[in-house]
JSON list of C-alpha atoms in Angstrom, two decimals:
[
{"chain": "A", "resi": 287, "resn": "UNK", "atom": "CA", "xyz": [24.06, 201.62, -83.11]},
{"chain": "A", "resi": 288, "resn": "UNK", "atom": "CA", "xyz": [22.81, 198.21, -84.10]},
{"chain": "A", "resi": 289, "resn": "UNK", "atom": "CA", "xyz": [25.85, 196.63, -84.34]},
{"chain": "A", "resi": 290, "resn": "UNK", "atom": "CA", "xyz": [26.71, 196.89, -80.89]},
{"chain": "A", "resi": 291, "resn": "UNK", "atom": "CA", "xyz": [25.39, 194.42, -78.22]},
{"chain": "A", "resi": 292, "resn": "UNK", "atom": "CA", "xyz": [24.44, 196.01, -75.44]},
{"chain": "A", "resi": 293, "resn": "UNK", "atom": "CA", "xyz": [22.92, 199.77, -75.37]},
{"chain": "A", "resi": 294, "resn": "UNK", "atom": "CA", "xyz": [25.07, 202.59, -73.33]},
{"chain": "A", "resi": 295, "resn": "UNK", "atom": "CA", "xyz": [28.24, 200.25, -72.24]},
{"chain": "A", "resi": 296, "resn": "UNK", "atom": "CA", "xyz": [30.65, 201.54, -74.17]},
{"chain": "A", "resi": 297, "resn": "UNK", "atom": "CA", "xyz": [33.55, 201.44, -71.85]},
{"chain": "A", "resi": 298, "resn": "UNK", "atom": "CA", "xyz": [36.83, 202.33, -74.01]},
{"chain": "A", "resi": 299, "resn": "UNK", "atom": "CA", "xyz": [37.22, 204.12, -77.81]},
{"chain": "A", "resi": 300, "resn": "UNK", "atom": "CA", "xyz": [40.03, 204.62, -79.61]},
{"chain": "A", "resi": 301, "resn": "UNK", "atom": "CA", "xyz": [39.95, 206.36, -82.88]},
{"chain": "A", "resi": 302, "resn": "UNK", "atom": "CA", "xyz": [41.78, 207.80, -85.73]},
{"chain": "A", "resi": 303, "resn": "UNK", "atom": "CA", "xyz": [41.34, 210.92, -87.76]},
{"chain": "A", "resi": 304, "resn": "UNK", "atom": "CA", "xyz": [42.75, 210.56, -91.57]},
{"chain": "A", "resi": 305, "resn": "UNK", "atom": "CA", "xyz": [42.42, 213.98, -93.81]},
{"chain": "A", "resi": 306, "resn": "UNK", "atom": "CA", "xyz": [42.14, 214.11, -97.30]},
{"chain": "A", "resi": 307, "resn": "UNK", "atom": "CA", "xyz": [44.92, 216.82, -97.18]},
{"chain": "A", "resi": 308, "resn": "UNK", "atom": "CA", "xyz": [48.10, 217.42, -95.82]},
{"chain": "A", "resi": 309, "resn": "UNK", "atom": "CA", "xyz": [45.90, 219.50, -93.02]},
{"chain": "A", "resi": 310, "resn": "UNK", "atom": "CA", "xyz": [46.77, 218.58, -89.45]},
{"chain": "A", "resi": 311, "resn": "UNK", "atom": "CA", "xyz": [43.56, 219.71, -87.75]},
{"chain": "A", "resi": 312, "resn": "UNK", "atom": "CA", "xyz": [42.87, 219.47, -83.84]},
{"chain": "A", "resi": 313, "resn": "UNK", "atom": "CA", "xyz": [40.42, 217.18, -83.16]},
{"chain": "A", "resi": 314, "resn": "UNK", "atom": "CA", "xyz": [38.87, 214.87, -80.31]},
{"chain": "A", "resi": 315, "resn": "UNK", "atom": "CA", "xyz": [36.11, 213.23, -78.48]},
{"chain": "A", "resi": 316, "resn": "UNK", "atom": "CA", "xyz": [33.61, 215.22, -76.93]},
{"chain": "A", "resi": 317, "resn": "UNK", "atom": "CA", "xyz": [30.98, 212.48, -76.01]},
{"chain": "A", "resi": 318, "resn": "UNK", "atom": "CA", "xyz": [30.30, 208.97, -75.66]},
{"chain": "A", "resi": 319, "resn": "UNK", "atom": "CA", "xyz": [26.44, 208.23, -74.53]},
{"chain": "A", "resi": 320, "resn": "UNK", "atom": "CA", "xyz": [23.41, 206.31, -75.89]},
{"chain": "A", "resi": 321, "resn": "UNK", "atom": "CA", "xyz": [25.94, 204.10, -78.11]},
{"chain": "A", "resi": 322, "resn": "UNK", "atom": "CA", "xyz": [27.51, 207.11, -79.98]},
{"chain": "A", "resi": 323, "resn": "UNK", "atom": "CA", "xyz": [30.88, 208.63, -80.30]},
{"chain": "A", "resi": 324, "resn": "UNK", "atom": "CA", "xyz": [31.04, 212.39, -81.32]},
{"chain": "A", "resi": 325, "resn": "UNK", "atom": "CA", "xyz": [34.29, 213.43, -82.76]},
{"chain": "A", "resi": 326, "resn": "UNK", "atom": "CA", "xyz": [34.94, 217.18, -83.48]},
{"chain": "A", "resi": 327, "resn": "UNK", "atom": "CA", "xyz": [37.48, 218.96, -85.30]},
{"chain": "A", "resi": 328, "resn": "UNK", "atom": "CA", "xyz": [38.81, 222.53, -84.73]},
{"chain": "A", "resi": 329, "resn": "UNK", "atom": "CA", "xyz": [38.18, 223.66, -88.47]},
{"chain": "A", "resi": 330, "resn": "UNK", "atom": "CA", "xyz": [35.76, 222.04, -91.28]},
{"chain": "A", "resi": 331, "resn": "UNK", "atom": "CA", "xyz": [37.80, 219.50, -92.95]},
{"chain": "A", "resi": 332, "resn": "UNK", "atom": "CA", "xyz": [37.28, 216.41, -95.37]},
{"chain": "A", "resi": 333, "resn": "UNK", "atom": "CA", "xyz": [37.98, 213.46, -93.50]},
{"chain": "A", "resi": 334, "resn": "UNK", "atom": "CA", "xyz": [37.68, 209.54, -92.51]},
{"chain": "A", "resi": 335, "resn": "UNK", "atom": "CA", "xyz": [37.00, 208.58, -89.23]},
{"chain": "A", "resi": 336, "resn": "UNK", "atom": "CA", "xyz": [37.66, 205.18, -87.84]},
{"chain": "A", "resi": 337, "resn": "UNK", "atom": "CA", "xyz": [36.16, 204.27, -84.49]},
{"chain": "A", "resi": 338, "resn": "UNK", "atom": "CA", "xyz": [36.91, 200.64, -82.48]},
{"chain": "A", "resi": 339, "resn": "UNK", "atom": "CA", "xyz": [34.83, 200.45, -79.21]},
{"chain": "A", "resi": 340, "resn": "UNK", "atom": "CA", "xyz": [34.72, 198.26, -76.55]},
{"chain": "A", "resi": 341, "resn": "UNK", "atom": "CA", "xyz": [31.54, 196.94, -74.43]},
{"chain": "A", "resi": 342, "resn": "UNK", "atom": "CA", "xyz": [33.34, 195.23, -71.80]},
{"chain": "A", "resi": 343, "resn": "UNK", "atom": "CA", "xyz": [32.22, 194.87, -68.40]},
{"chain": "A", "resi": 344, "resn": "UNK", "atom": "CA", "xyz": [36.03, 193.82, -66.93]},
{"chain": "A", "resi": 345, "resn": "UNK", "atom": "CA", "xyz": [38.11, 195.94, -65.86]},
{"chain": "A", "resi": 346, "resn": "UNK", "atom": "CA", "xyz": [41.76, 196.10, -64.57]},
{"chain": "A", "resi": 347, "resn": "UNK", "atom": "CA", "xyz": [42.46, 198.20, -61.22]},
{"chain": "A", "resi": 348, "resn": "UNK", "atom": "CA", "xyz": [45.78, 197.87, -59.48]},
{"chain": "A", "resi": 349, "resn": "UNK", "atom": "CA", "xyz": [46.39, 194.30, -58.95]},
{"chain": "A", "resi": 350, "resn": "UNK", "atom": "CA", "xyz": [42.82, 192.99, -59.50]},
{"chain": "A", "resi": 351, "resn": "UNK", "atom": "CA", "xyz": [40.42, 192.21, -62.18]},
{"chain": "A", "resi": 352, "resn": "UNK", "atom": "CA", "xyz": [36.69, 193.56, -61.70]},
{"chain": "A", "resi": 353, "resn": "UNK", "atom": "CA", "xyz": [33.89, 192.39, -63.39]}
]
């Protein structure tokens, strides 16, 4: 993706899953490599998908902070 800074360090996504329906489908993430996040749903469906990722290299572990 080009509007990410650094290639392959995506290191958190969080994402939501709107329908054009009143359809609840099951859906989720079934990969995050080479800057991409793949998102599938159980059944076809008509839908927007908003995706925030994160490229951060720190991290928080128990009582430290990692870079």
């Amino acid at each position: 993706n080009p509007f990410l800074l650094f290639p392959n360090r995506i290191q958190h996504v969080q994402y939501s899953f709107y329908t054009s329906d009143a359809s609840f489908p099951r859906h989720a993430i079934r990969n995050v490599s080479q800057n991409k996040v793949v998102i599938e749903a159980d059944t076809q469906v008509s839908a927007t998908v908003a995706v925030q990722v994160e490229q951060s290299a720190t991290f928080v572990q128990g009582s430290g902070i990692y870079s």
